[in-house]
CSV table of C-alpha atoms in Angstrom, one decimal:
chain,number,residue,atom,x,y,z
V,1,MET,CA,0.0,0.0,0.0
V,2,THR,CA,2.9,2.4,0.8
V,3,ASP,CA,4.5,1.8,-2.6
V,4,LYS,CA,1.1,2.5,-4.3
V,5,TYR,CA,0.7,5.9,-2.6
V,6,LEU,CA,4.4,6.8,-3.0
V,7,ARG,CA,4.0,6.2,-6.7
V,8,ARG,CA,1.0,8.5,-6.8
V,9,VAL,CA,2.8,11.2,-4.9
V,10,ILE,CA,5.8,11.1,-7.2
V,11,ASP,CA,3.7,11.2,-10.3
V,12,ASN,CA,1.9,14.3,-9.0
V,13,VAL,CA,5.2,16.2,-8.4
V,14,LYS,CA,5.5,18.8,-11.2
V,15,THR,CA,9.3,18.6,-11.3
V,16,ALA,CA,10.7,15.9,-13.7
V,17,VAL,CA,12.4,13.3,-11.6
V,18,ILE,CA,14.4,10.1,-12.5
V,19,VAL,CA,16.4,7.7,-10.3
V,20,CYS,CA,19.2,5.6,-11.6
V,21,ASP,CA,21.7,3.1,-10.2
V,22,GLN,CA,25.5,3.2,-10.8
V,23,ASN,CA,25.1,1.5,-14.2
V,24,LEU,CA,22.6,4.2,-15.3
V,25,LYS,CA,19.8,1.6,-15.2
V,26,THR,CA,16.5,3.4,-14.4
V,27,VAL,CA,14.9,2.5,-11.1
V,28,LEU,CA,12.1,5.1,-11.2
V,29,TYR,CA,10.9,8.1,-13.0
V,30,ASN,CA,7.7,10.2,-12.7
V,31,ARG,CA,5.0,11.3,-15.1
V,32,ALA,CA,6.6,14.8,-15.5
V,33,PHE,CA,9.9,13.2,-16.7
V,34,LYS,CA,8.2,11.0,-19.2
V,35,THR,CA,6.2,13.9,-20.6
V,36,LEU,CA,9.5,15.6,-21.5
V,37,PHE,CA,10.8,12.5,-23.3
V,38,PRO,CA,7.7,10.9,-24.8
V,39,SER,CA,9.6,9.0,-27.5
V,40,GLY,CA,11.8,7.2,-24.9
V,41,GLY,CA,11.4,3.6,-23.8
V,42,GLN,CA,9.4,2.5,-20.8
V,43,LYS,CA,12.3,0.8,-19.0
V,44,GLY,CA,16.0,0.4,-19.4
V,45,LYS,CA,19.0,2.6,-19.0
V,46,LEU,CA,19.1,6.4,-18.9
V,47,GLY,CA,19.7,6.7,-22.7
V,48,VAL,CA,16.7,4.5,-23.5
V,49,ILE,CA,14.4,6.5,-21.2
V,50,THR,CA,15.5,9.9,-22.7
V,51,SER,CA,15.3,8.6,-26.3
V,52,CYS,CA,19.0,9.4,-26.7
V,53,ALA,CA,20.1,9.3,-30.4
V,54,GLU,CA,23.5,7.8,-29.6
V,55,ASN,CA,24.3,4.2,-29.0
V,56,VAL,CA,22.0,3.4,-26.1
V,57,LYS,CA,23.3,-0.2,-25.8
V,58,LYS,CA,26.5,1.3,-24.4
V,59,CYS,CA,24.8,3.7,-22.1
V,60,GLY,CA,26.6,3.5,-18.8
V,61,ASP,CA,29.8,2.0,-20.3
V,62,ALA,CA,33.0,4.1,-20.3
V,63,ASP,CA,33.3,4.1,-24.1
V,64,GLY,CA,29.6,4.7,-24.8
V,65,CYS,CA,29.4,7.6,-22.4
V,66,ARG,CA,32.6,9.4,-23.3
V,67,GLY,CA,31.7,13.1,-23.7
V,68,CYS,CA,28.1,12.6,-22.5
V,69,ALA,CA,27.2,15.4,-20.1
V,70,LEU,CA,24.2,13.6,-18.8
V,71,SER,CA,25.9,10.3,-17.8
V,72,GLY,CA,28.9,12.5,-16.6
V,73,ALA,CA,26.6,14.3,-14.2
V,74,PHE,CA,25.4,11.0,-12.6
V,75,GLU,CA,29.0,9.6,-12.6
V,76,ASP,CA,30.3,12.7,-10.8
V,77,ALA,CA,27.5,12.6,-8.2
V,78,PHE,CA,28.3,8.9,-7.5
V,79,LEU,CA,32.0,9.4,-7.2
V,80,SER,CA,31.9,12.6,-5.1
V,81,ASN,CA,28.8,11.7,-3.1
V,82,LYS,CA,27.7,15.3,-3.6
V,83,GLU,CA,25.0,17.1,-5.5
V,84,VAL,CA,26.0,17.9,-9.1
V,85,SER,CA,24.4,20.3,-11.5
V,86,ARG,CA,25.0,20.2,-15.3
V,87,ARG,CA,23.8,22.0,-18.4
V,88,ILE,CA,22.9,19.2,-20.9
V,89,PHE,CA,22.9,19.5,-24.7
V,90,GLN,CA,21.5,16.2,-26.0
V,91,LYS,CA,20.5,14.7,-29.3
V,92,VAL,CA,17.2,12.8,-29.0
V,93,LYS,CA,15.1,10.8,-31.4
V,94,SER,CA,11.5,11.9,-32.2
V,95,GLY,CA,10.0,9.4,-34.6
V,96,ASP,CA,12.3,9.1,-37.6
V,97,SER,CA,14.0,12.5,-36.9
V,98,VAL,CA,16.8,13.5,-34.6
V,99,HIS,CA,17.0,16.9,-32.9
V,100,GLU,CA,18.9,18.7,-30.1
V,101,VAL,CA,17.4,19.7,-26.8
V,102,ALA,CA,18.9,21.7,-24.0
V,103,TYR,CA,18.1,21.5,-20.3
V,104,SER,CA,19.7,21.7,-16.8
V,105,ILE,CA,19.7,18.7,-14.4
V,106,THR,CA,20.7,18.4,-10.7
V,107,VAL,CA,21.8,14.9,-9.6
V,108,THR,CA,21.6,14.1,-5.9
V,109,PRO,CA,23.0,11.0,-4.3
V,110,LEU,CA,20.4,9.0,-2.4
V,111,GLY,CA,22.6,6.3,-0.9
V,112,GLY,CA,22.4,2.7,-1.5
V,113,GLY,CA,23.9,3.0,-5.0
V,114,LEU,CA,21.2,5.3,-6.3
V,115,CYS,CA,21.1,8.9,-7.5
V,116,MET,CA,18.1,11.1,-8.3
V,117,GLY,CA,18.1,13.6,-11.3
V,118,THR,CA,15.7,16.5,-11.3
V,119,VAL,CA,15.3,18.6,-14.5
V,120,ASP,CA,15.5,22.2,-13.3
V,121,ASP,CA,14.2,24.0,-16.5
V,122,ALA,CA,11.6,21.5,-17.8
V,123,PHE,CA,9.8,24.4,-19.5
V,124,GLU,CA,12.8,25.1,-21.7
V,125,LEU,CA,12.9,21.5,-22.7
V,126,GLU,CA,9.2,21.5,-23.4
V,127,ILE,CA,9.7,24.6,-25.6
V,128,SER,CA,12.4,22.7,-27.5
V,129,ARG,CA,10.1,19.8,-28.1
V,130,GLU,CA,7.3,22.1,-29.3
V,131,LEU,CA,9.8,23.7,-31.7
V,132,GLN,CA,10.6,20.3,-33.1
V,133,THR,CA,6.9,19.7,-33.6
V,134,ALA,CA,6.6,23.0,-35.4
V,135,LYS,CA,9.5,22.1,-37.6
V,136,ASN,CA,7.9,18.8,-38.5
V,137,ILE,CA,4.7,20.6,-39.4
V,138,GLN,CA,6.6,23.1,-41.5
V,139,GLN,CA,8.3,20.3,-43.4
V,140,ARG,CA,4.9,19.0,-44.3
V,141,LEU,CA,4.1,22.3,-46.0
V,142,LEU,CA,7.0,21.8,-48.5
V,143,PRO,CA,6.4,20.4,-52.1
V,144,VAL,CA,6.2,16.6,-52.1
V,145,GLY,CA,6.4,15.8,-55.8
V,146,LYS,CA,8.9,16.1,-58.6
V,147,TRP,CA,6.4,17.0,-61.4
V,148,ALA,CA,4.0,19.9,-61.8
V,149,GLY,CA,2.0,19.7,-65.0
V,150,SER,CA,4.4,18.4,-67.6
V,151,LYS,CA,7.5,20.0,-66.0
V,152,LYS,CA,10.0,18.3,-63.7
V,153,TYR,CA,11.3,20.4,-60.8
V,154,SER,CA,13.7,20.2,-58.0
V,155,TYR,CA,14.2,22.4,-54.9
V,156,MET,CA,16.3,23.0,-51.8
V,157,TYR,CA,15.1,24.4,-48.5
V,158,VAL,CA,17.7,24.9,-45.6
V,159,PRO,CA,16.4,26.9,-42.7
V,160,CYS,CA,19.2,28.6,-40.6
V,161,ARG,CA,17.2,27.9,-37.4
V,162,GLU,CA,14.7,25.2,-36.3
V,163,ILE,CA,11.9,27.2,-38.0
V,164,GLY,CA,12.4,28.9,-41.3
V,165,GLY,CA,10.9,32.0,-42.9
V,166,ASP,CA,11.2,31.0,-46.6
V,167,LEU,CA,8.4,29.3,-48.5
V,168,PRO,CA,8.9,27.3,-51.7
V,169,ASP,CA,5.7,26.0,-53.3
V,170,VAL,CA,5.0,24.2,-56.6
V,171,TYR,CA,1.6,23.3,-58.0
V,172,THR,CA,-0.4,22.8,-61.2
V,173,VAL,CA,-3.1,25.0,-62.8
V,174,ASP,CA,-4.7,23.7,-66.1
V,175,ASN,CA,-1.7,21.6,-66.7
V,176,ASP,CA,0.6,24.6,-66.3
V,177,ALA,CA,3.4,24.3,-63.8
V,178,CYS,CA,3.3,27.1,-61.2
V,179,GLY,CA,6.0,28.1,-58.7
V,180,VAL,CA,6.2,30.6,-55.9
V,181,ILE,CA,9.0,31.5,-53.6
V,182,ALA,CA,8.5,33.8,-50.7
V,183,ASP,CA,10.8,35.3,-48.1
V,184,VAL,CA,9.3,36.7,-45.0
V,185,SER,CA,10.9,39.3,-42.6
V,186,GLY,CA,12.7,38.1,-39.5
V,187,LYS,CA,13.8,34.6,-38.5
V,188,GLY,CA,12.7,31.8,-36.2
V,189,ILE,CA,9.3,31.3,-34.7
V,190,SER,CA,7.7,34.6,-35.9
V,191,ALA,CA,9.0,34.1,-39.4
V,192,GLY,CA,7.7,30.5,-39.4
V,193,MET,CA,4.2,31.7,-38.4
V,194,LEU,CA,4.2,34.4,-41.1
V,195,SER,CA,5.4,31.8,-43.8
V,196,ALA,CA,2.5,29.5,-42.7
V,197,PHE,CA,0.1,32.4,-43.3
V,198,VAL,CA,1.6,33.0,-46.7
V,199,LYS,CA,1.1,29.3,-47.5
V,200,ALA,CA,-2.6,29.4,-46.5
V,201,ALA,CA,-3.3,32.9,-48.0
V,202,TYR,CA,-1.7,32.5,-51.4
V,203,ASP,CA,-4.4,32.0,-54.0
V,204,LYS,CA,-3.4,29.0,-56.2
V,205,LYS,CA,-6.6,29.4,-58.2
V,206,ALA,CA,-5.7,32.9,-59.4
V,207,ALA,CA,-5.5,33.3,-63.2
V,208,SER,CA,-2.1,34.9,-63.1
V,209,PRO,CA,0.9,35.3,-60.7
V,210,SER,CA,0.2,39.1,-60.2
V,211,LEU,CA,-3.4,38.4,-59.2
V,212,ALA,CA,-2.3,35.8,-56.7
V,213,ILE,CA,0.2,38.3,-55.2
V,214,SER,CA,-2.4,41.1,-55.2
V,215,ASN,CA,-4.8,38.8,-53.3
V,216,LEU,CA,-2.1,37.9,-50.8
V,217,SER,CA,-1.3,41.5,-50.3
V,218,ALA,CA,-4.9,42.3,-49.5
V,219,LYS,CA,-5.1,39.5,-46.9
V,220,PHE,CA,-1.7,40.5,-45.4
V,221,ARG,CA,-3.0,44.1,-44.8
V,222,GLU,CA,-6.0,42.7,-42.9
V,223,LEU,CA,-3.5,41.4,-40.3
V,224,ASN,CA,-2.6,45.0,-39.5
V,225,LEU,CA,1.0,44.1,-38.6
V,226,ASP,CA,3.6,46.8,-37.9
V,227,GLU,CA,6.0,48.1,-40.5
V,228,ARG,CA,8.7,45.6,-39.6
V,229,ASN,CA,6.7,42.7,-41.1
V,230,TYR,CA,6.8,42.2,-44.9
V,231,VAL,CA,7.0,39.4,-47.5
V,232,THR,CA,8.9,39.3,-50.8
V,233,VAL,CA,7.5,37.1,-53.5
V,234,ALA,CA,8.5,35.8,-56.9
V,235,ALA,CA,5.8,33.7,-58.8
V,236,VAL,CA,5.8,32.0,-62.2
V,237,ARG,CA,3.3,30.2,-64.4
V,238,ILE,CA,4.9,28.1,-67.1
V,239,GLY,CA,2.8,27.7,-70.3
V,240,GLU,CA,3.5,25.8,-73.4
V,241,GLN,CA,5.9,28.4,-74.9
V,242,HIS,CA,6.0,31.3,-72.4
V,243,ILE,CA,6.7,31.9,-68.8
V,244,THR,CA,4.4,34.4,-67.0
V,245,TYR,CA,6.0,35.9,-63.9
V,246,SER,CA,5.4,38.5,-61.3
V,247,MET,CA,7.4,39.8,-58.3
V,248,ALA,CA,6.7,41.7,-55.1
V,249,GLY,CA,9.9,43.3,-53.7
V,250,HIS,CA,11.9,40.3,-54.6
V,251,ASN,CA,15.4,41.7,-55.4
V,252,VAL,CA,16.9,38.3,-56.4
V,253,PRO,CA,16.4,37.8,-60.2
V,254,LEU,CA,14.8,34.8,-61.8
V,255,LEU,CA,17.4,33.0,-63.9
V,256,LEU,CA,16.6,31.4,-67.3
V,257,LYS,CA,19.3,29.2,-68.8
V,258,THR,CA,18.9,28.9,-72.6
V,259,GLY,CA,21.1,27.8,-75.5
V,260,ASN,CA,22.2,31.4,-75.7
V,261,GLY,CA,23.3,31.8,-72.1
V,262,ILE,CA,21.6,32.9,-68.8
V,263,THR,CA,19.1,35.7,-68.6
V,264,ARG,CA,18.5,37.5,-65.3
V,265,ILE,CA,14.9,38.5,-65.0
V,266,MET,CA,13.8,41.4,-62.7
V,267,LEU,CA,10.5,43.2,-62.2
V,268,ASN,CA,10.3,46.2,-59.8
V,269,SER,CA,7.4,46.2,-57.4
V,270,PRO,CA,6.8,46.7,-53.7
V,271,PRO,CA,6.9,43.9,-51.2
V,272,VAL,CA,3.7,42.5,-49.6
V,273,SER,CA,3.4,44.8,-46.6
V,274,GLY,CA,1.4,47.5,-44.9
V,275,TRP,CA,3.6,50.2,-46.3
V,276,PHE,CA,1.3,51.2,-49.2
V,277,ASP,CA,-2.5,51.6,-49.4
V,278,ASN,CA,-2.9,50.4,-52.9
V,279,PRO,CA,0.1,48.5,-54.2
V,280,SER,CA,0.1,47.4,-57.8
V,281,TYR,CA,1.5,44.1,-59.1
V,282,PHE,CA,2.1,43.3,-62.8
V,283,ASP,CA,2.7,40.3,-65.0
V,284,ASP,CA,5.3,40.0,-67.7
V,285,THR,CA,6.2,37.1,-70.0
V,286,ILE,CA,9.4,35.6,-71.5
V,287,PRO,CA,9.6,32.8,-74.1
V,288,TYR,CA,11.5,29.6,-73.6
V,289,ARG,CA,12.5,26.5,-75.4
V,290,HIS,CA,12.5,22.8,-74.5
V,291,GLY,CA,15.7,22.0,-72.5
V,292,ASP,CA,15.9,25.4,-70.8
V,293,ILE,CA,16.2,25.7,-67.0
V,294,LEU,CA,14.3,28.2,-64.9
V,295,VAL,CA,15.5,29.1,-61.4
V,296,LEU,CA,13.9,30.9,-58.5
V,297,LEU,CA,16.0,31.9,-55.4
V,298,THR,CA,15.8,33.8,-52.1
V,299,ASP,CA,18.4,36.3,-51.0
V,300,GLY,CA,19.7,33.7,-48.5
V,301,VAL,CA,21.5,32.1,-51.4
V,302,THR,CA,23.2,35.1,-52.8
V,303,GLU,CA,23.9,36.8,-49.5
V,304,CYS,CA,25.3,33.6,-47.8
V,305,LYS,CA,28.5,34.6,-46.2
V,306,ASN,CA,31.8,32.8,-45.5
V,307,ASP,CA,34.0,33.2,-42.5
V,308,ARG,CA,35.7,36.2,-44.2
V,309,GLY,CA,32.4,38.0,-44.6
V,310,GLU,CA,32.3,37.5,-48.4
V,311,MET,CA,28.9,36.9,-50.0
V,312,PHE,CA,28.2,33.9,-52.3
V,313,GLY,CA,26.7,36.4,-54.8
V,314,GLU,CA,24.7,36.1,-58.0
V,315,ASP,CA,27.8,35.4,-60.1
V,316,LYS,CA,28.5,32.1,-58.3
V,317,VAL,CA,24.9,31.1,-58.7
V,318,VAL,CA,25.1,31.9,-62.5
V,319,ARG,CA,28.3,30.0,-62.7
V,320,THR,CA,26.8,27.0,-61.0
V,321,LEU,CA,23.8,27.1,-63.4
V,322,SER,CA,26.1,27.4,-66.4
V,323,TYR,CA,27.5,23.9,-66.0
V,324,SER,CA,24.4,22.2,-64.6
V,325,ARG,CA,22.6,20.1,-67.2
V,326,THR,CA,19.2,19.7,-65.4
V,327,ALA,CA,17.1,21.3,-62.7
V,328,ASP,CA,18.0,18.5,-60.3
V,329,ASP,CA,21.7,18.8,-61.2
V,330,PHE,CA,21.6,22.5,-60.5
V,331,ILE,CA,20.0,22.1,-57.1
V,332,LYS,CA,22.6,19.4,-56.1
V,333,ASN,CA,25.5,21.5,-57.4
V,334,LEU,CA,24.2,24.7,-55.6
V,335,GLU,CA,23.8,22.9,-52.3
V,336,LYS,CA,27.3,21.4,-52.6
V,337,ASN,CA,28.9,24.8,-53.5
V,338,LEU,CA,27.1,26.7,-50.7
V,339,LYS,CA,28.2,24.1,-48.1
V,340,THR,CA,31.8,24.4,-49.4
V,341,PHE,CA,31.6,28.2,-49.3
V,342,SER,CA,30.1,28.6,-45.8
V,343,LYS,CA,30.1,26.4,-42.7
V,344,ASP,CA,27.5,28.5,-40.8
V,345,LEU,CA,24.3,29.7,-42.4
V,346,ASN,CA,23.1,33.2,-41.5
V,347,ASP,CA,19.8,33.1,-43.4
V,348,ASP,CA,17.3,30.6,-44.8
V,349,ILE,CA,18.4,29.2,-48.1
V,350,THR,CA,15.8,28.3,-50.7
V,351,ALA,CA,15.8,27.6,-54.4
V,352,ILE,CA,13.5,26.0,-57.0
V,353,ALA,CA,14.5,24.9,-60.5
V,354,PHE,CA,12.3,23.7,-63.4
V,355,ASP,CA,13.3,21.7,-66.4
V,356,LEU,CA,11.4,23.4,-69.3
């Protein structure tokens, strides 16, 4: 009876608690702890319970735990017989994906070969888990196919944080391939929320890219956001012989590779924002031939910086496109060149390419 009520008391403690032996085998954990690590196992060693992404079979072994701050905190508490606090940065599994979480833990020796760990900032860990959920949702908003109408396409989307502010989308209208690439102001959670709004508000049934952008602009102004919030957009509709395109404050040109070279396409227009009462957006057209490649980019590509502060620039994008044979080839080459050029991303990087 005592054990039954003790279990009930522990499960109603709001602080996340786990008790392990010297081999890091879990003796007890409460409901609050399991809530923080829902993907973890029901029993086993510490790495199993926390859904650690490393080799959990070696959890508690010297080789398997080398460099692990979590196991190190328990080991130090056992050896010193004193309370130990650590800041933990851990890779954990969530379904098929792996992400990093950060939290603080205090490990207290209980005697009898046991130590108790309490997570001191469970709220921060919960925020991290929610961010991962938001990231997974955002990933589901990305294009899922390789064909739109009769056109094959490829794209890359690399957010610089957990949540990105770029939006690539590809769809079909009356057998015409349509593409839109948007870049919202800011980064992180606020940018992710704004990009989700763009995804929902962009009118895919509109007869032309400019009308779709105009409708998006009207819906954006209804949000009544402050002047720091805006969206740049480039949109295309690919017909049998011509590309119809429109832009809203998008300062990165569309690139069209033909047998005669590469054309940079620009169209001056204001971004989607609350800056103007009645902004106007226009369509323009350009012909193409079979075998050409059309590319849409965000400024995260051209403004990507290396450790010397140099930008990747349009010229390197053009050079990459010049030796790429297909849309998929271009996207792979661009991603490779960007990773070689810069180790740390300072903006979201997004590109779409169509085989025409």
